[in-house]
Coordinates of C-alpha atoms in Angstrom, one line a residue:
X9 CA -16.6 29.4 -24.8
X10 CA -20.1 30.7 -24.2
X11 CA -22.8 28.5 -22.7
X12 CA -24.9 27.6 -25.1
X13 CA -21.9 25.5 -26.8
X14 CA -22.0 23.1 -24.0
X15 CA -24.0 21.0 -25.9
X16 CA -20.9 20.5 -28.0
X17 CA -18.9 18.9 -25.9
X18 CA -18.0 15.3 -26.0
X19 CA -16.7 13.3 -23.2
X20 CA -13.6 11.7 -23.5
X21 CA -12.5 10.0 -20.9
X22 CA -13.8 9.4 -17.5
X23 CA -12.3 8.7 -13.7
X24 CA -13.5 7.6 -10.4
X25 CA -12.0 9.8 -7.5
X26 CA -11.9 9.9 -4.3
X27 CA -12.8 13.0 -2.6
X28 CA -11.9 13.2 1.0
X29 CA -13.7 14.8 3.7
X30 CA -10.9 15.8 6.2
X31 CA -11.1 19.1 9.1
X32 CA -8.8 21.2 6.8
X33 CA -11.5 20.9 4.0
X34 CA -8.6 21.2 1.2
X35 CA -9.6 21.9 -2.5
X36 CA -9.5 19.9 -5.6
X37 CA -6.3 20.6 -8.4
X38 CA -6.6 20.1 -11.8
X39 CA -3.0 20.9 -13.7
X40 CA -2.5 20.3 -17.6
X41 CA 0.4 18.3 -17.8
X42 CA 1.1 17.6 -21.4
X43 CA 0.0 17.7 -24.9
X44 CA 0.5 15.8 -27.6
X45 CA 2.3 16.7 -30.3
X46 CA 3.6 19.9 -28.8
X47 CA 2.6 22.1 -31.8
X48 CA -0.1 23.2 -29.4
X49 CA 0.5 25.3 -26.3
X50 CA -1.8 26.5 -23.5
X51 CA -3.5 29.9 -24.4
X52 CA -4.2 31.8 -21.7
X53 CA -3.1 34.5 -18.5
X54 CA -4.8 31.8 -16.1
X55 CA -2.2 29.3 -14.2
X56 CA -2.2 26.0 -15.5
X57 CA -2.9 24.7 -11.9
X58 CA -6.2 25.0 -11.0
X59 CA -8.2 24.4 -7.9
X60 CA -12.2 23.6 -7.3
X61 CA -13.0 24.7 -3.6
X62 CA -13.4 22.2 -1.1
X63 CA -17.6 24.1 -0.6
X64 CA -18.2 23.4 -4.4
X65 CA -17.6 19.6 -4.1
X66 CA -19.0 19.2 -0.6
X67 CA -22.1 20.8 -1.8
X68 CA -22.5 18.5 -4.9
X69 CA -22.4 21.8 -7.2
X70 CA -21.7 20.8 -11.3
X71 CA -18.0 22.6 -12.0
X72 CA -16.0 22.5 -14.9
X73 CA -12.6 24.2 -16.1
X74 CA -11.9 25.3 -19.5
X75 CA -8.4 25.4 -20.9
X76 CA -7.8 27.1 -24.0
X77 CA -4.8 25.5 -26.3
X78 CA -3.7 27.3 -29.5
X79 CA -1.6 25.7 -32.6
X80 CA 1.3 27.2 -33.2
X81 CA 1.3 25.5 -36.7
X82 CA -0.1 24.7 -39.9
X83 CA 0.5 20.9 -39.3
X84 CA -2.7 18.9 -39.6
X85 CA -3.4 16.0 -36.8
X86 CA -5.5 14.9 -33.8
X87 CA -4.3 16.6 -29.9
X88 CA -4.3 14.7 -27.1
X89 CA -4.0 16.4 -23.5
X90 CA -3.0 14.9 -20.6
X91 CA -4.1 16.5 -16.9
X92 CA -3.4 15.1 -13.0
X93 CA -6.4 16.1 -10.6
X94 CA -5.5 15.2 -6.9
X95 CA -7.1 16.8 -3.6
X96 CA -4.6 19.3 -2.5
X97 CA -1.8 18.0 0.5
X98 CA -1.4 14.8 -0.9
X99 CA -4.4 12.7 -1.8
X100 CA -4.0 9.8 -4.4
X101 CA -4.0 11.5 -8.2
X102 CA -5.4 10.3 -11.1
X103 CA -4.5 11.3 -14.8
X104 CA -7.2 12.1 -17.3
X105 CA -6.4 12.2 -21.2
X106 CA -8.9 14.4 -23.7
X107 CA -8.1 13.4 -27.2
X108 CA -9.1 15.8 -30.0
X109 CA -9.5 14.1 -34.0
X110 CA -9.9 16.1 -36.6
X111 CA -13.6 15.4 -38.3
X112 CA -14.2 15.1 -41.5
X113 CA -17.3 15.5 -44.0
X114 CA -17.9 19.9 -42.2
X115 CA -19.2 18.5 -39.0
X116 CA -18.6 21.0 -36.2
X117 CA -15.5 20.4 -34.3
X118 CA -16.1 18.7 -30.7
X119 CA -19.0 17.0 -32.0
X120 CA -19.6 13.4 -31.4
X121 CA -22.7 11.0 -31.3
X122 CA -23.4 10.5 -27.9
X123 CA -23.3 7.1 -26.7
X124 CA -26.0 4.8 -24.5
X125 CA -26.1 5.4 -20.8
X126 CA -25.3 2.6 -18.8
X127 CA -28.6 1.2 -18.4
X128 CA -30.2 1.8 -22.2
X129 CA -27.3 -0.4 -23.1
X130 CA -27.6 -2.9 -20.4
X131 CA -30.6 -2.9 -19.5
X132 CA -32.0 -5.6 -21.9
X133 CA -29.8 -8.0 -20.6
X134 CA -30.2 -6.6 -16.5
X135 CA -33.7 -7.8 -16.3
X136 CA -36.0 -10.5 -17.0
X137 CA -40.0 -9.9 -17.2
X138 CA -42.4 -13.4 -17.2
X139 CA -46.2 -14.2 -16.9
X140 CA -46.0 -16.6 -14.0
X141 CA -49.3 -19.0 -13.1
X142 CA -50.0 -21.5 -10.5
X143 CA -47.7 -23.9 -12.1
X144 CA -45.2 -22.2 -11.0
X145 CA -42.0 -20.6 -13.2
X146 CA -38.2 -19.9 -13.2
X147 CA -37.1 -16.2 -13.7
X148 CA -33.4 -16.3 -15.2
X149 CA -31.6 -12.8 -16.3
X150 CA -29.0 -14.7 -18.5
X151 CA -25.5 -14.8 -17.7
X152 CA -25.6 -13.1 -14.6
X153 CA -26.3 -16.3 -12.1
X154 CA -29.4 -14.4 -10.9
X155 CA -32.7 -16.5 -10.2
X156 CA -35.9 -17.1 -9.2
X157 CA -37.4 -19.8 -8.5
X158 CA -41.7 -19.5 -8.2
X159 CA -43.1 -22.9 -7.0
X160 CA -45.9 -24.2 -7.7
X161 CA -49.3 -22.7 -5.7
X162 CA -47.1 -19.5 -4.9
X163 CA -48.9 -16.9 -6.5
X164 CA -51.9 -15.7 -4.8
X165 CA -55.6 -17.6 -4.9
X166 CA -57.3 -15.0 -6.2
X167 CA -54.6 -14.6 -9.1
X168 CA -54.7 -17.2 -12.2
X169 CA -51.5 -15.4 -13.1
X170 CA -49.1 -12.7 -11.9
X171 CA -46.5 -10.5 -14.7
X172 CA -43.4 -10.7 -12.2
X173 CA -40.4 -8.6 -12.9
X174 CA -36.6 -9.2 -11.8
X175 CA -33.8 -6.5 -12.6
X176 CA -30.7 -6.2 -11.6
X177 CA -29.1 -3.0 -9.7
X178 CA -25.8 -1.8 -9.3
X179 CA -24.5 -3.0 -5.3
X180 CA -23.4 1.1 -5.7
X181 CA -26.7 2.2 -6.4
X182 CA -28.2 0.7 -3.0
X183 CA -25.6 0.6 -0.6
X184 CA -26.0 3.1 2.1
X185 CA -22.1 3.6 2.4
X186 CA -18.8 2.2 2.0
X187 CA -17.6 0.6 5.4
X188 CA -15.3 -2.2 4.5
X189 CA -13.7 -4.5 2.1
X190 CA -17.1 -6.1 1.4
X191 CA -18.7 -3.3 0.3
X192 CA -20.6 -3.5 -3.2
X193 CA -19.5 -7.2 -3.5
X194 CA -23.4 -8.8 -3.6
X195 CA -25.8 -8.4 -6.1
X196 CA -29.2 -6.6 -5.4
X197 CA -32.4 -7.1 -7.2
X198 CA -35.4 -5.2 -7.6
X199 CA -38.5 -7.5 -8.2
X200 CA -42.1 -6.5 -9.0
X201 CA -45.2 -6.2 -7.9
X202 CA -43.3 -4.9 -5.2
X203 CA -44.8 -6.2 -1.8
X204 CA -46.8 -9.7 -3.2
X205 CA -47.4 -12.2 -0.9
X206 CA -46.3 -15.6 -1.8
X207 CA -48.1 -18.7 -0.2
X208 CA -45.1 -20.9 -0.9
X209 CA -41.5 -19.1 -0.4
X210 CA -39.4 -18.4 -3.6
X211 CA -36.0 -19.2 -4.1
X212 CA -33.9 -16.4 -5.1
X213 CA -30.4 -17.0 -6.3
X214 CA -27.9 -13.7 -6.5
X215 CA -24.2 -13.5 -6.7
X216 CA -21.3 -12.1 -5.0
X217 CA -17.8 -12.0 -5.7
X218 CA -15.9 -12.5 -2.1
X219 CA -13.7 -15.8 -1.4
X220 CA -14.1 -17.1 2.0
X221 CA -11.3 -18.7 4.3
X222 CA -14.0 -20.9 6.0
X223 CA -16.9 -21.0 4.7
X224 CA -18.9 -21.6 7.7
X225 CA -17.3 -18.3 9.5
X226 CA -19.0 -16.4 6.9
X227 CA -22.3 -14.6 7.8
X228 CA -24.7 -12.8 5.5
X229 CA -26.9 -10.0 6.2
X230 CA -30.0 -9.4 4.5
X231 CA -32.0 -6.5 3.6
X232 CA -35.3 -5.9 2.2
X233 CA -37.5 -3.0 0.7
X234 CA -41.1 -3.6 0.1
X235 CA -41.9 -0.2 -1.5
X236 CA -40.2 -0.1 -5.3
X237 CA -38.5 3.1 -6.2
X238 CA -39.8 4.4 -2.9
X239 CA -37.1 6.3 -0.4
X240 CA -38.0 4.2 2.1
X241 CA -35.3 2.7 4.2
X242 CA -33.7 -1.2 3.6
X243 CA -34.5 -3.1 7.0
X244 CA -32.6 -6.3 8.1
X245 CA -35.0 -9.3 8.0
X246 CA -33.0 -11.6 10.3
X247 CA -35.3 -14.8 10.4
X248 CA -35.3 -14.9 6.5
X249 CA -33.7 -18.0 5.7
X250 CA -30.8 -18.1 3.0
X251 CA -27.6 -20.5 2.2
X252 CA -24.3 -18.8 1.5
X253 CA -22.2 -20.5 -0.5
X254 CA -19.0 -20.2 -2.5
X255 CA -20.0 -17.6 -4.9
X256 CA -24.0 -17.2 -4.7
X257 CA -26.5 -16.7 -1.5
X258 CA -29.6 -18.3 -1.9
X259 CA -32.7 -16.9 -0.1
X260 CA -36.3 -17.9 0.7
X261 CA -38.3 -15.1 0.0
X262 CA -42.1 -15.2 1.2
X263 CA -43.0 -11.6 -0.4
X264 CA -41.9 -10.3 -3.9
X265 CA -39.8 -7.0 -3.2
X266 CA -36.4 -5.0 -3.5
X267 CA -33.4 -7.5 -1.7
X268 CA -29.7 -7.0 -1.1
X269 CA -27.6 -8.5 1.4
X270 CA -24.0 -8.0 2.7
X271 CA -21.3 -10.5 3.9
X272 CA -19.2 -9.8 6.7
X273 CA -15.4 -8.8 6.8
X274 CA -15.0 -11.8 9.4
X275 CA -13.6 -14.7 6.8
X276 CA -13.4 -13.4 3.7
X277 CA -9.9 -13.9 2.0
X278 CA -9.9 -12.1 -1.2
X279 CA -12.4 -10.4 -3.8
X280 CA -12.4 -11.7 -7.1
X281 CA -11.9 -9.0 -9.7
X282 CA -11.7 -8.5 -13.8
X283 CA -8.7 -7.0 -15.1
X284 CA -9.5 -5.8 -18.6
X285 CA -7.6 -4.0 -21.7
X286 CA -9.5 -1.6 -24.2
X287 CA -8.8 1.1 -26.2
X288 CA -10.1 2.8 -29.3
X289 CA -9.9 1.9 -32.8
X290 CA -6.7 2.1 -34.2
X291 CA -6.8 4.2 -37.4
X292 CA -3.9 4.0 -40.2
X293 CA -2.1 6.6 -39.5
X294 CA -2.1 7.3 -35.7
X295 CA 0.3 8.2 -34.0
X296 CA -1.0 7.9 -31.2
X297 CA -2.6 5.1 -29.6
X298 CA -4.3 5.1 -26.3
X299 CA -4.8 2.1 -24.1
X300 CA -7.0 1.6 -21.0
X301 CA -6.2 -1.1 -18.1
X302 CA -8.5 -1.2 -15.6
X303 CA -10.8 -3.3 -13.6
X304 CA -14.5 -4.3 -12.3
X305 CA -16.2 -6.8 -10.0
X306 CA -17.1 -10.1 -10.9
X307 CA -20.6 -9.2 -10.2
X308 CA -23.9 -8.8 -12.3
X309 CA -23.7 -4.8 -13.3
X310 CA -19.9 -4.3 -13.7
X311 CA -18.1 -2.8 -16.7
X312 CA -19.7 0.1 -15.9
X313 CA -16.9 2.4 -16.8
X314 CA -16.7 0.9 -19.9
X315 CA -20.1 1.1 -20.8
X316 CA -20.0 4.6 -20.4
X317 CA -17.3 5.1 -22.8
X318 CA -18.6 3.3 -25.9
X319 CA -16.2 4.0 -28.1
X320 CA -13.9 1.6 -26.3
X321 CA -13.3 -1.8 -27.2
X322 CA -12.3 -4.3 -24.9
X323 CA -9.2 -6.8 -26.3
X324 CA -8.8 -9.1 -23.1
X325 CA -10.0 -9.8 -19.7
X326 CA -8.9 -12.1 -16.6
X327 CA -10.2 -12.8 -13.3
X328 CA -7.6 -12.4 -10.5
X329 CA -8.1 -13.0 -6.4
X330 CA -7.5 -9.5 -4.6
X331 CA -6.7 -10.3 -1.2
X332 CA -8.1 -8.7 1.6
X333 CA -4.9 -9.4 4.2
X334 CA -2.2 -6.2 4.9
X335 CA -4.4 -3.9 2.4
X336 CA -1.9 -3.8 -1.0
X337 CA -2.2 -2.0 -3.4
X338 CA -2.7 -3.3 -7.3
X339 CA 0.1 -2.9 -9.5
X340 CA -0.3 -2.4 -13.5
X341 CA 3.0 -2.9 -14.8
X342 CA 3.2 -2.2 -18.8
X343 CA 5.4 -5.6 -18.9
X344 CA 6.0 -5.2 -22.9
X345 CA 6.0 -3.1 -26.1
X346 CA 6.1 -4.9 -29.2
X347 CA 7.2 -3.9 -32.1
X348 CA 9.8 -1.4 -30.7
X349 CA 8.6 1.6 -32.5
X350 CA 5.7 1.9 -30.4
X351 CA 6.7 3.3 -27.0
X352 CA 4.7 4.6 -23.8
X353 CA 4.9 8.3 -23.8
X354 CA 2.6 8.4 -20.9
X355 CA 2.2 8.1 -18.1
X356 CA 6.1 8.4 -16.8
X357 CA 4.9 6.3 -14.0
X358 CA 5.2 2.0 -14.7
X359 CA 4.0 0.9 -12.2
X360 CA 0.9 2.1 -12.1
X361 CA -1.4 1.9 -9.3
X362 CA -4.6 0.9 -8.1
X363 CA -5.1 1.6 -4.5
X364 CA -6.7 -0.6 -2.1
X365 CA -9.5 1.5 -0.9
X366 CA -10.5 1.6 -4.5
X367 CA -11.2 -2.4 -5.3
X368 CA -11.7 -3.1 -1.4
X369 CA -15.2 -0.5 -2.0
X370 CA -15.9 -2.3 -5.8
X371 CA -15.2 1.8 -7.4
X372 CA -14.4 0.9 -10.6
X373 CA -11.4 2.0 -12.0
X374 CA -8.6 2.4 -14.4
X375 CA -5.2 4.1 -16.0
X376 CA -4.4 5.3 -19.4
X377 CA -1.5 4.3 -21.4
X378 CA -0.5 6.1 -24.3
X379 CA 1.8 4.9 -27.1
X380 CA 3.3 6.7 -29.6
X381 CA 4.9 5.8 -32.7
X382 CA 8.2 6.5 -34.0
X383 CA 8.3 5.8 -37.6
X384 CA 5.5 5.5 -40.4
X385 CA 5.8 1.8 -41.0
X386 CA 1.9 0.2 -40.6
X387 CA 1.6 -2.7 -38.7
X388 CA -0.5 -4.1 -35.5
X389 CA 0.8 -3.7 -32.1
X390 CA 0.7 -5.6 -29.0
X391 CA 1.5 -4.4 -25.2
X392 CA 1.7 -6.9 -22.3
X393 CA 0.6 -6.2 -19.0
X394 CA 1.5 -7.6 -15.6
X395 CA -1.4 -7.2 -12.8
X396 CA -0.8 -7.6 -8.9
X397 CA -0.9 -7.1 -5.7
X398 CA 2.2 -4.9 -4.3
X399 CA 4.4 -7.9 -2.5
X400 CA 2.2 -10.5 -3.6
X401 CA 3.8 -13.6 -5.6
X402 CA 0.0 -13.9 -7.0
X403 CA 0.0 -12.1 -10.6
X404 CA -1.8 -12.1 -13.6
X405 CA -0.5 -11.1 -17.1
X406 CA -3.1 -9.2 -19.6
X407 CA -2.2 -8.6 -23.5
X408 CA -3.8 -6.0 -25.9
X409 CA -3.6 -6.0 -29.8
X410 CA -4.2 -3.0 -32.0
X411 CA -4.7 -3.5 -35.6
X412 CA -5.2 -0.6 -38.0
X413 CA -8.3 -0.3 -39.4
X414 CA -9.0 1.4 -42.7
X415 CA -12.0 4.1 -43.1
X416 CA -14.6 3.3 -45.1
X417 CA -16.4 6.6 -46.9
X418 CA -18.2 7.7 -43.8
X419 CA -15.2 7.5 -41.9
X420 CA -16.5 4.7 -39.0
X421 CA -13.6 2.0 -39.1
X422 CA -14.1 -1.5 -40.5
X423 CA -13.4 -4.1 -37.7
X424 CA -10.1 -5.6 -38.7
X425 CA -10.3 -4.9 -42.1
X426 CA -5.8 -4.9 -42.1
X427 CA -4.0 -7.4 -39.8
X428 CA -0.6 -7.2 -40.7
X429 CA 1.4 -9.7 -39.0
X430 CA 4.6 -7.4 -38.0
X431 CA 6.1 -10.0 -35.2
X432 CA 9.2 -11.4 -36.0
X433 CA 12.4 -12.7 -34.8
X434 CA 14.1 -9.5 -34.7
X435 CA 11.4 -8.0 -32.1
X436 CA 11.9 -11.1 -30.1
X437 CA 15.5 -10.5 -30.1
X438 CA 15.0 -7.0 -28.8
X439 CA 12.5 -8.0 -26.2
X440 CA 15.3 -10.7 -25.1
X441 CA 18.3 -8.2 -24.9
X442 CA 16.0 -6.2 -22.2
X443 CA 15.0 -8.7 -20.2
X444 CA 17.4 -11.7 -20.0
X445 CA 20.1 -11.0 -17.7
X446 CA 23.9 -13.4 -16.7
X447 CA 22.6 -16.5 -18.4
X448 CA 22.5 -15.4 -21.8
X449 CA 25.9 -17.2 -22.5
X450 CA 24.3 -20.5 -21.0
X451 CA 21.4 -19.8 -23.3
X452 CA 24.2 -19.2 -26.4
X453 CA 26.0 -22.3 -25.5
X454 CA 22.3 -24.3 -25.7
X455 CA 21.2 -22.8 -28.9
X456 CA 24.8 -24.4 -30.4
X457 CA 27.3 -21.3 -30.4
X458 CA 30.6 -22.3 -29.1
X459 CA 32.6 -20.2 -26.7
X460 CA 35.0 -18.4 -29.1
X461 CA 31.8 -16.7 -30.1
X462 CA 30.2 -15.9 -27.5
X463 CA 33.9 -14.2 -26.4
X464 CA 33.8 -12.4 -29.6
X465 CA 29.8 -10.7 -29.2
X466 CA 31.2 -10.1 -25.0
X467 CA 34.1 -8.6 -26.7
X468 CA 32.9 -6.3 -29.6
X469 CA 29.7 -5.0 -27.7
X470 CA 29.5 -1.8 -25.2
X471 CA 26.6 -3.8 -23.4
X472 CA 25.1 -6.7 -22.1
X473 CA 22.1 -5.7 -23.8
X474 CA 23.4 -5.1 -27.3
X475 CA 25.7 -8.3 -26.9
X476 CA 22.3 -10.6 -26.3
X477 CA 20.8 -9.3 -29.2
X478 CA 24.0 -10.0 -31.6
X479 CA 24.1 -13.5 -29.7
X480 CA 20.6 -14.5 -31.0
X481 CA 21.4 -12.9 -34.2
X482 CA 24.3 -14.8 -34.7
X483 CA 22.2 -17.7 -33.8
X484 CA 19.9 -17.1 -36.3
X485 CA 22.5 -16.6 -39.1
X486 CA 24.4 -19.7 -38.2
X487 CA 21.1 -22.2 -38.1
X488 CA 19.0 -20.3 -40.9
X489 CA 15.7 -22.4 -41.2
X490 CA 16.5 -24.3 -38.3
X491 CA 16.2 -21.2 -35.6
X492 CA 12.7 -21.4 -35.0
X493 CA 10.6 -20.3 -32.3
X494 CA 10.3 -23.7 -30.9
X495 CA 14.3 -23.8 -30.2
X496 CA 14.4 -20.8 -29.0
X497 CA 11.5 -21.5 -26.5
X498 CA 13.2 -24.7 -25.3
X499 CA 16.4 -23.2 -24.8
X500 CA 15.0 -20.6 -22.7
X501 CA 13.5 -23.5 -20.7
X502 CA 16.4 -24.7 -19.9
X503 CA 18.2 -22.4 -18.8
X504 CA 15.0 -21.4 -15.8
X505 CA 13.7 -18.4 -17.5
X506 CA 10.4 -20.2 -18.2
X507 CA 8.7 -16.5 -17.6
X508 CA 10.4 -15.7 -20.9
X509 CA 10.0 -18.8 -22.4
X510 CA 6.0 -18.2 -21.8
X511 CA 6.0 -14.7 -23.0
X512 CA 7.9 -15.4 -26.6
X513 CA 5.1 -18.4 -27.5
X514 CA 2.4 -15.9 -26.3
X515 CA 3.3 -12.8 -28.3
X516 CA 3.8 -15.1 -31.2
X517 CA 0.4 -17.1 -30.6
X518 CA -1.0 -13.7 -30.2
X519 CA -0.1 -12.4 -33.6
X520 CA -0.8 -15.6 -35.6
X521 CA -4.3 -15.6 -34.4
X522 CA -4.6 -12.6 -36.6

């Protein structure tokens, strides 16, 4: 590749990572672990591990690696590579995916639009501008919870009005440095003219995401800057009066200027955080499908990762408590696959993980799933996701739906244009067989088979597994239009696996909403 075909590339898929500083000053790996379909091999004498030095990262230097791939057919279709970077001797590894498509209508290969930056998308709805007068005015940048409240007689005497502006920055933007759970959990605002005395105090509403144990153990810190976009440092105004409360601090500003504030470690229980699913439009005939599962703070200025990959679209999103006591972990567990001929080719590893370091600084993050198909047959696809914290009985569960879209003639997909409905009993049965376990013959005797057959399915079948699923079948034979959902989700009941129970009407509600 020479340089000037830089401009080419496209970015496909992006990762927060830690790099450590540590005495030993160990380099960065990047390895190519697989590619997708494996018509394609890696084209070249250089190793496929690869390593940035330690003095190239430290020094804030741009560095990139190019791996060459070459096909080793004349099959058509899209490549997706998979690669694990990690700081050498150990440090936590992430995966990053590249996924090729073949474009149509002679556009150069590599080439893609490129999509808003974070704030050109966001910044319409990060900022509010208003023509305030002596009456007095309310500044609101909607469905943040940020506020400002002028009173009346504030502005100036010698001003019959005053253009005041509010935006929102990223917490990451202005913190000086990550230093505890906290960190990056309060909203900071930049209001203009910068450094405007006010003859009445304002009222200035911003959010944060952190629970408390106590309320009234909990101590905030603010900080102000009275020159805008200057380098000038944040200082600590500690006789400016504010009111913390359960999810917002409210503060009495006398001077219009740049504000964030911090909340002590001392009793804060948990963070609250955003689990989302995305993923990319689902053509026809894929293969492959790709599935992100991350997460962001429940602050003003999150989904920043996914505003930098536009082409993502986000199916689902919860809010879950990530507690701050014996620093755990957050586990992604792909729960489900349904229909069965979709299955997770990558990554090997289920659980994933998102470590506690990550969410305790508000970095966002997330993992790649990638699902393959087995057969040809068109149809949507659903995977269910289990988020929480390692050894904590607190967990959330996250769906995702994929419908294939058809093209229209300049090839940009048609939202949910095709939503077959391919959910049926027999994928039920399936997902059953895997995850019920010795009361299956309680559940048979509930849905009305007798004991001579329930002897016969323990008797004719290899497995547990494959005797479950010729149990419900048999069940389903015997009762015709009478095994329905709604049996089957009663009997499951009683029997104490409401989990399942819960999971069958979902994955069913899920697919007849489409």
């Amino acid at each position: 590749m020479v340089e000037s075909d830089a401009r080419d590339l496209s970015v496909g898929h992006r990762k927060t990572f830690f790099f450590v500083r540590r005495k030993e000053k160990f380099a960065l790996e990047v390895s190519l672990d697989k590619t997708f379909p494996d018509d394609w091999q890696y084209h070249s004498k250089k190793p496929l591990l690869r390593k940035v030095p330690y003095e190239q990262i430290s020094s804030f230097s741009r560095h990139s690696l190019i791996y060459t791939l070459k096909k080793e057919t004349s099959m058509d279709g899209n490549l997706l590579c998979v690669f694990t970077v990690s700081q050498e001797k150990g440090q936590i590894s992430v995966q990053l995916a590249a996924h090729l498509k073949l474009i149509e209508n002679n556009l150069p290969a590599g080439h893609t639009p490129s999509g808003p930056n974070f704030w050109e998308q966001s910044g319409a709805s990060m900022k509010v501008e208003m023509t305030v007068t002596k009456a007095g005015e309310t500044l609101t940048i909607s469905d943040s919870g940020v506020k400002l409240e002028v009173p009346p007689n504030a502005i100036p005497t010698h001003m019959e009005q005053c253009r005041i502006q509010m935006k929102i920055t990223p917490s990451r933007v202005v913190e000086d440095q990550v230093t505890s759970f906290c960190s990056n959990s309060c909203t900071a605002v930049e209001i203009s003219p910068c450094n405007l005395s006010l003859h009445c105090p304002a009222r200035l509403t911003l959010p944060h995401c952190l629970t408390f144990k106590k309320k009234k153990d909990c101590k905030a810190r603010i900080f102000i800057n009275e020159e805008e976009g200057s380098p000038s440092p944040w200082l600590e105004k500690q006789d400016l009066e504010y009111e913390l409360n359960d999810s917002v601090c409210i503060m009495h500003l006398e001077k219009l200027c740049c504000v964030k504030y911090s909340i002590d470690d001392d009793g804060v229980k948990a963070k609250r955080i955003i689990l989302y699913t995305a993923a990319k439009s689902l053509k026809q005939n894929d293969a492959l499908a790709e599935v992100e599962v991350g997460y962001y703070s429940d602050i003003p200025g999150g989904r920043e990762l996914l505003q930098l990959n536009p082409k993502l679209e986000v199916d689902s999103e919860t809010e879950l408590l990530f507690m701050e006591k014996q620093k755990l972990a957050l586990e992604l567990l792909l729960d489900c696959v349904i229909p069965l001929q979709w299955k997770c080719r990558m990554p090997n590893e289920n659980p994933q993980e998102i470590p506690y370091k990550v969410i305790a600084s508000s970095i966002e993050h997330s993992h790649l799933y990638v699902l393959q198909k087995e057969n040809d047959q068109p149809g949507s696809v659903i995977c269910q996701f289990i988020a929480s914290q390692k050894d904590s009985p607190l967990s959330s569960e996250i769906s995702l739906r994929l419908y294939p879209q058809e093209d229209h003639h300049e090839g940009i997909a048609q939202n949910h244009q095709m939503k077959p409905n391919t959910y049926s009993m027999t994928d039920t049965f399936q997902l059953l067989a895997k995850k019920l376990t010795d009361e299956w013959k309680s559940l048979g005797r509930k849905l009305h088979l007798d004991d001579a057959d329930i002897y016969r399915i323990e008797t004719d079948c290899k497995s547990t597994e494959e005797a479950i699923y010729q149990m419900l079948q048999c069940w389903k034979k015997k009762e015709g239009s009478s095994a329905t959902y709604a049996v089957l989700v009663t009997a499951l009941e009683e029997v104490n696996r409401k989990d399942l129970a819960e999971k069958v009407q979902n994955l069913k509600d899920v697919f007849e909403e489409a």
